[in-house]
């Protein structure tokens, strides 16, 4: 038998099943019905095995895509969406940029979980340097507890050692404080790592779990603008004030778009001053004025583009990647096993990345399933395209 034929079915049927399920979002029962109608005698269990078993090559390709994607641009975009695993609520973290989109379904969506994803399978450690103690202050850990933790200064701990130490220090619970200390130590240790690409700039919405993970945190203007759309003024005068302010808001956004194309230090200074003027506006419409003040509080994150012009002003790429997961969930409500969840994340990563790179997902899957390997890996294409564009 040819090397590509393993079991009862060849690479054609296997590639078709994977493509129908992950590219066309066809459910397993419907795939079975389709194959039965065209004369293929195959069981539902065999379809499930094709989708989840003996796919180590694809898992490896996902890992390589993620590593190359992290290196490809000086920023990363992130978002999350809900997921279901065997009746339990999970979360799918999505990281992406121009060249790739990677999916990771996890039980939580806190900072530590996001760091687990960014560690690319490396062991998590905790470092208590100056940065860690500064982060504790940012996370509102009281001075009393910071002093108690001073004995850990300039030390690095494994995950097991760290939790044992904190159990001794926090004898009477203090679950929230302990969580903040763990996050601070984990972030500081992540920033010190040299054996993986460390994300220095992260673009996201304003969700709390995304803050402080990277040195630079940029916020999405589209997300901020949506907060103004949530205002539903009844009084005509208030409606006029809102419409007039939104015209100025999006005009300013347009100026930032032009700045990204042609960065200039003098223009950056002018835009910073204009931001302060715009978001110091008092309209007399109380809810609008409160919203304007909240936008002003996020000045540093919203104007990150003035010092890093390569960063997009919106997080649409991550939102579109999240939408692909939502469409998948509409068809198949949940995965049942850990193996199935991992397979789902892997194929979504490969297919969405192939789409961004202009590669036929079916041809790519067929090339790997049949063990031909004539097509270059997606990771290699990312590396080549990013080097050509100068990222």
Coordinates of C-alpha atoms in Angstrom, one line a residue:
X1 CA 0.0 0.0 0.0
X2 CA 1.2 3.6 -0.6
X3 CA 2.7 5.3 2.4
X4 CA -0.1 7.8 2.5
X5 CA -2.8 5.1 3.0
X6 CA -3.2 4.2 6.7
X7 CA -6.3 2.3 7.8
X8 CA -9.3 1.9 5.6
X9 CA -9.2 5.3 3.9
X10 CA -6.8 7.2 1.8
X11 CA -5.7 10.9 2.0
X12 CA -8.5 12.0 -0.3
X13 CA -11.3 11.1 2.1
X14 CA -9.4 12.1 5.2
X15 CA -8.6 15.6 3.7
X16 CA -12.2 16.0 2.6
X17 CA -13.5 15.2 6.1
X18 CA -11.1 17.6 7.8
X19 CA -11.9 20.3 5.2
X20 CA -15.7 19.9 5.5
X21 CA -15.5 20.1 9.3
X22 CA -13.0 22.9 9.8
X23 CA -13.2 25.0 6.6
X24 CA -16.9 24.6 5.7
X25 CA -18.1 24.2 9.3
X26 CA -20.0 21.0 8.5
X27 CA -20.9 19.0 11.6
X28 CA -19.8 15.4 12.0
X29 CA -23.3 13.9 11.6
X30 CA -23.8 15.9 8.3
X31 CA -20.4 14.8 7.1
X32 CA -21.5 11.2 7.7
X33 CA -24.8 11.8 5.9
X34 CA -22.9 13.4 2.9
X35 CA -20.4 10.6 2.6
X36 CA -23.1 7.9 2.9
X37 CA -25.1 9.7 0.1
X38 CA -22.1 9.5 -2.3
X39 CA -21.5 5.8 -1.6
X40 CA -18.7 6.0 1.0
X41 CA -19.3 3.4 3.8
X42 CA -17.8 4.9 6.9
X43 CA -18.9 5.0 10.5
X44 CA -19.4 8.1 12.6
X45 CA -16.7 6.9 15.0
X46 CA -14.2 6.7 12.1
X47 CA -15.0 10.3 11.1
X48 CA -14.4 11.4 14.7
X49 CA -11.0 9.5 14.8
X50 CA -9.9 11.1 11.5
X51 CA -10.6 14.5 13.0
X52 CA -8.8 13.9 16.4
X53 CA -6.4 11.0 16.2
X54 CA -2.9 10.7 14.6
X55 CA -2.7 14.4 13.8
X56 CA 0.6 15.2 15.6
X57 CA 2.0 16.7 12.5
X58 CA -0.7 19.4 12.6
X59 CA -0.2 20.0 16.3
X60 CA 3.5 20.6 15.6
X61 CA 2.7 22.9 12.7
X62 CA 0.4 24.9 15.0
X63 CA 3.3 25.3 17.5
X64 CA 5.6 26.5 14.7
X65 CA 3.0 28.9 13.3
X66 CA 2.6 30.5 16.7
X67 CA 6.4 30.9 17.3
X68 CA 6.9 32.5 13.9
X69 CA 3.8 34.6 14.3
X70 CA 5.2 36.0 17.6
X71 CA 8.4 37.0 15.8
X72 CA 6.8 38.3 12.6
X73 CA 5.7 41.8 13.8
X74 CA 6.6 44.1 16.8
X75 CA 3.1 43.8 18.1
X76 CA 0.4 41.1 18.8
X77 CA -3.4 41.4 18.8
X78 CA -5.5 39.5 21.3
X79 CA -9.1 38.8 22.0
X80 CA -11.2 36.0 23.6
X81 CA -14.6 34.4 23.2
X82 CA -16.6 31.8 25.0
X83 CA -16.3 28.1 24.4
X84 CA -17.9 24.9 25.7
X85 CA -16.0 21.7 26.6
X86 CA -18.2 18.8 27.8
X87 CA -20.8 21.1 29.2
X88 CA -18.4 23.4 31.0
X89 CA -17.8 27.0 30.1
X90 CA -14.3 27.6 28.8
X91 CA -12.6 30.5 26.9
X92 CA -10.8 30.6 23.6
X93 CA -7.8 33.0 23.6
X94 CA -7.0 34.3 20.1
X95 CA -3.6 35.8 19.3
X96 CA -2.9 37.2 15.8
X97 CA -1.3 39.7 13.5
X98 CA -1.0 40.3 9.8
X99 CA 0.3 36.8 9.1
X100 CA -1.4 34.3 11.5
X101 CA -4.2 33.6 14.0
X102 CA -3.7 31.1 16.8
X103 CA -6.4 29.6 19.0
X104 CA -6.1 28.3 22.6
X105 CA -9.1 27.0 24.5
X106 CA -8.5 27.2 28.2
X107 CA -10.6 27.0 31.5
X108 CA -9.9 30.6 32.6
X109 CA -9.2 34.0 31.1
X110 CA -7.0 35.6 33.8
X111 CA -3.5 37.0 33.3
X112 CA -1.8 33.8 34.4
X113 CA -3.7 31.8 31.8
X114 CA -2.8 34.2 29.1
X115 CA 0.9 33.9 30.2
X116 CA 0.6 30.1 30.0
X117 CA -0.4 30.6 26.3
X118 CA 2.5 33.0 25.6
X119 CA 5.0 30.7 27.2
X120 CA 4.7 28.4 24.2
X121 CA 4.8 25.3 26.4
X122 CA 7.8 26.4 28.5
X123 CA 7.7 25.9 32.2
X124 CA 6.2 28.8 34.1
X125 CA 8.4 30.5 36.7
X126 CA 8.0 33.4 39.1
X127 CA 10.6 36.2 39.5
X128 CA 10.5 38.8 42.3
X129 CA 12.6 41.6 40.9
X130 CA 11.8 45.3 41.1
X131 CA 9.3 45.0 38.2
X132 CA 7.3 42.4 40.2
X133 CA 7.0 44.6 43.3
X134 CA 6.0 47.6 41.1
X135 CA 3.3 45.4 39.5
X136 CA 2.0 44.5 43.0
X137 CA 1.6 48.2 43.7
X138 CA -0.2 48.6 40.4
X139 CA -2.5 45.6 41.3
X140 CA -3.3 47.4 44.7
X141 CA -1.5 44.8 46.9
X142 CA -1.3 46.5 50.3
X143 CA 2.1 47.7 51.6
X144 CA 1.8 45.4 54.6
X145 CA 1.8 42.3 52.3
X146 CA 4.5 43.7 50.0
X147 CA 6.8 44.0 53.1
X148 CA 6.0 40.5 54.1
X149 CA 7.0 39.3 50.6
X150 CA 10.4 41.2 50.8
X151 CA 12.1 38.0 51.7
X152 CA 11.4 36.7 48.2
X153 CA 13.2 39.7 46.6
X154 CA 15.5 38.9 43.6
X155 CA 14.6 35.2 43.7
X156 CA 13.1 32.9 41.0
X157 CA 10.8 30.1 41.9
X158 CA 9.2 27.2 40.0
X159 CA 5.4 26.9 40.0
X160 CA 5.3 24.3 42.7
X161 CA 7.8 26.2 44.9
X162 CA 5.9 29.5 44.5
X163 CA 2.6 28.1 45.6
X164 CA 4.2 26.4 48.6
X165 CA 5.9 29.6 49.6
X166 CA 2.7 31.6 49.3
X167 CA 0.7 29.0 51.3
X168 CA 3.1 29.6 54.2
X169 CA 2.9 33.4 53.9
X170 CA -0.9 33.6 53.4
X171 CA -2.0 31.3 56.1
X172 CA -5.5 32.6 56.4
X173 CA -6.7 32.6 52.8
X174 CA -6.3 36.0 51.1
X175 CA -7.1 34.4 47.8
X176 CA -7.4 37.6 45.8
X177 CA -4.1 39.0 47.2
X178 CA -2.3 35.7 46.5
X179 CA -3.6 35.8 42.9
X180 CA -2.3 39.3 42.4
X181 CA 1.1 38.3 43.8
X182 CA 1.3 35.3 41.5
X183 CA 0.4 37.4 38.4
X184 CA 3.0 40.0 39.3
X185 CA 5.8 37.3 39.7
X186 CA 4.7 35.5 36.5
X187 CA 4.7 38.6 34.4
X188 CA 8.1 39.7 35.7
X189 CA 9.6 36.2 34.9
X190 CA 8.0 36.2 31.5
X191 CA 9.6 39.5 30.6
X192 CA 13.0 38.1 31.5
X193 CA 12.7 35.0 29.2
X194 CA 15.2 34.6 26.4
X195 CA 14.3 31.2 24.9
X196 CA 10.9 32.4 23.4
X197 CA 9.8 35.6 21.6
X198 CA 8.5 37.9 24.4
X199 CA 5.5 40.1 23.4
X200 CA 6.5 43.7 24.0
X201 CA 3.4 45.4 22.6
X202 CA -0.2 44.0 22.9
X203 CA -3.3 45.5 21.2
X204 CA -6.6 44.6 22.8
X205 CA -9.9 45.9 24.0
X206 CA -10.1 47.3 27.5
X207 CA -10.6 44.0 29.3
X208 CA -8.6 43.9 32.6
X209 CA -6.8 40.6 32.0
X210 CA -4.9 42.0 29.1
X211 CA -3.3 44.9 31.0
X212 CA 0.3 44.8 32.2
X213 CA 1.2 41.6 30.3
X214 CA 3.3 43.5 27.8
X215 CA 5.5 46.6 28.3
X216 CA 3.3 48.5 25.9
X217 CA -0.5 48.1 25.9
X218 CA -2.5 49.7 23.0
X219 CA -6.3 50.0 23.1
X220 CA -8.7 49.6 20.1
X221 CA -10.4 52.8 19.0
X222 CA -13.3 50.9 17.6
X223 CA -14.0 49.4 20.9
X224 CA -13.8 52.8 22.6
X225 CA -16.1 54.3 20.0
X226 CA -18.7 51.6 20.7
X227 CA -19.1 52.9 24.2
X228 CA -20.6 56.1 22.7
X229 CA -23.0 54.1 20.6
X230 CA -24.4 52.6 23.8
X231 CA -25.7 56.0 24.9
X232 CA -29.4 56.3 24.0
X233 CA -30.3 60.0 24.6
X234 CA -34.0 60.8 24.6
X235 CA -33.8 64.6 24.8
X236 CA -33.2 66.1 21.3
X237 CA -30.5 68.5 22.6
X238 CA -28.6 65.5 24.0
X239 CA -28.8 63.7 20.7
X240 CA -27.4 66.7 18.9
X241 CA -24.5 67.0 21.3
X242 CA -23.7 63.3 20.9
X243 CA -23.8 63.4 17.1
X244 CA -21.7 66.6 17.1
X245 CA -19.1 65.0 19.4
X246 CA -18.9 61.7 17.4
X247 CA -18.2 63.7 14.2
X248 CA -15.2 65.3 15.9
X249 CA -14.2 61.9 17.4
X250 CA -14.0 60.1 14.1
X251 CA -12.4 63.1 12.4
X252 CA -9.6 62.8 15.0
X253 CA -9.4 59.0 14.3
X254 CA -9.0 59.8 10.6
X255 CA -6.0 62.1 11.5
X256 CA -4.4 59.2 13.4
X257 CA -4.9 57.0 10.4
X258 CA -3.0 59.5 8.2
X259 CA -0.3 59.8 10.9
X260 CA 0.3 56.0 10.7
X261 CA 1.0 56.3 6.9
X262 CA 3.4 59.2 7.4
X263 CA 4.7 59.5 11.0
X264 CA 6.1 62.8 12.1
X265 CA 7.3 63.8 15.6
X266 CA 5.8 67.3 15.3
X267 CA 2.5 66.0 14.1
X268 CA 2.6 63.5 17.0
X269 CA 2.9 66.3 19.5
X270 CA 0.1 68.3 17.8
X271 CA -2.2 65.2 17.9
X272 CA -1.4 64.7 21.6
X273 CA -2.5 68.3 22.4
X274 CA -5.6 67.9 20.2
X275 CA -6.5 64.7 22.1
X276 CA -6.4 66.6 25.4
X277 CA -8.6 69.4 23.9
X278 CA -11.1 67.0 22.4
X279 CA -11.5 64.9 25.4
X280 CA -11.8 67.8 27.8
X281 CA -15.0 68.8 26.1
X282 CA -18.0 69.6 28.4
X283 CA -21.4 69.2 26.6
X284 CA -23.8 69.5 29.5
X285 CA -25.0 65.9 28.7
X286 CA -23.9 64.2 31.9
X287 CA -23.6 60.6 30.5
X288 CA -21.7 61.8 27.5
X289 CA -19.3 63.9 29.6
X290 CA -18.6 60.9 31.8
X291 CA -17.8 58.8 28.8
X292 CA -15.5 61.5 27.4
X293 CA -13.6 61.6 30.7
X294 CA -13.2 57.8 30.6
X295 CA -11.7 58.0 27.1
X296 CA -9.3 60.7 28.3
X297 CA -8.1 58.4 31.2
X298 CA -6.9 55.9 28.5
X299 CA -4.9 58.5 26.6
X300 CA -1.6 56.6 26.9
X301 CA -3.0 53.4 25.5
X302 CA -5.1 55.0 22.8
X303 CA -2.2 57.1 21.5
X304 CA 0.4 54.4 21.6
X305 CA 0.4 54.7 17.8
X306 CA 2.2 58.1 18.2
X307 CA 5.3 56.3 19.4
X308 CA 4.8 53.0 17.7
X309 CA 3.2 53.9 14.3
X310 CA 3.2 50.2 13.1
X311 CA 0.4 49.3 15.6
X312 CA -3.1 49.2 14.1
X313 CA -5.6 51.6 15.6
X314 CA -8.2 48.9 15.9
X315 CA -8.4 45.2 16.9
X316 CA -10.6 44.1 14.0
X317 CA -8.1 41.3 13.0
X318 CA -8.6 39.6 16.4
X319 CA -12.4 40.2 16.3
X320 CA -12.6 38.5 12.9
X321 CA -10.6 35.6 14.2
X322 CA -12.9 35.3 17.2
X323 CA -15.9 35.4 14.9
X324 CA -14.6 32.3 13.1
X325 CA -14.7 30.5 16.4
X326 CA -18.2 31.8 17.1
X327 CA -19.4 30.5 13.7
X328 CA -17.8 27.1 14.5
X329 CA -19.6 27.1 17.9
X330 CA -23.0 27.8 16.1
X331 CA -22.6 24.5 14.2
X332 CA -20.9 22.4 16.9
X333 CA -21.9 23.7 20.3
X334 CA -19.0 22.1 22.1
X335 CA -16.2 19.7 22.1
X336 CA -16.3 16.7 24.5
X337 CA -12.8 15.6 25.1
X338 CA -9.5 17.4 25.7
X339 CA -8.2 15.7 22.5
X340 CA -11.1 17.0 20.5
X341 CA -10.6 20.5 21.9
X342 CA -6.9 20.5 21.1
X343 CA -7.6 19.3 17.5
X344 CA -10.2 22.0 17.0
X345 CA -7.8 24.7 18.1
X346 CA -5.1 23.3 15.9
X347 CA -7.1 23.1 12.7
X348 CA -8.6 26.6 13.3
X349 CA -5.1 28.0 13.6
X350 CA -3.9 26.3 10.4
X351 CA -7.0 27.3 8.4
X352 CA -7.2 30.9 9.5
X353 CA -3.5 31.3 9.0
X354 CA -3.6 29.8 5.6
X355 CA -6.4 32.2 4.7
X356 CA -4.3 35.2 5.8
X357 CA -1.3 33.9 3.7
X358 CA -3.4 33.2 0.6
X359 CA -2.8 29.4 0.8
X360 CA -5.5 26.8 -0.1
X361 CA -6.4 25.1 3.2
X362 CA -7.6 22.0 1.4
X363 CA -4.4 21.6 -0.7
X364 CA -2.3 22.2 2.4
X365 CA -4.2 19.6 4.5
X366 CA -4.1 17.1 1.7
X367 CA -0.4 17.7 1.3
X368 CA 0.2 16.9 5.0
X369 CA -2.3 14.0 5.3
X370 CA -0.8 12.3 2.2
X371 CA 2.8 12.8 3.6
X372 CA 3.9 14.5 0.3
X373 CA 5.2 17.7 1.9
X374 CA 5.6 19.5 -1.4
X375 CA 4.1 22.7 0.0
X376 CA 6.3 24.9 2.3
X377 CA 5.1 25.0 5.9
X378 CA 2.9 28.0 6.9
X379 CA 5.6 28.9 9.5
X380 CA 8.1 29.2 6.6
X381 CA 5.8 31.4 4.6
X382 CA 5.2 33.6 7.6
X383 CA 9.0 33.9 8.1
X384 CA 9.5 34.8 4.4
X385 CA 6.7 37.3 4.1
X386 CA 7.6 39.1 7.3
X387 CA 11.2 39.4 6.3
X388 CA 10.2 40.8 2.9
X389 CA 8.0 43.5 4.6
X390 CA 10.8 44.4 7.0
X391 CA 9.0 43.4 10.2

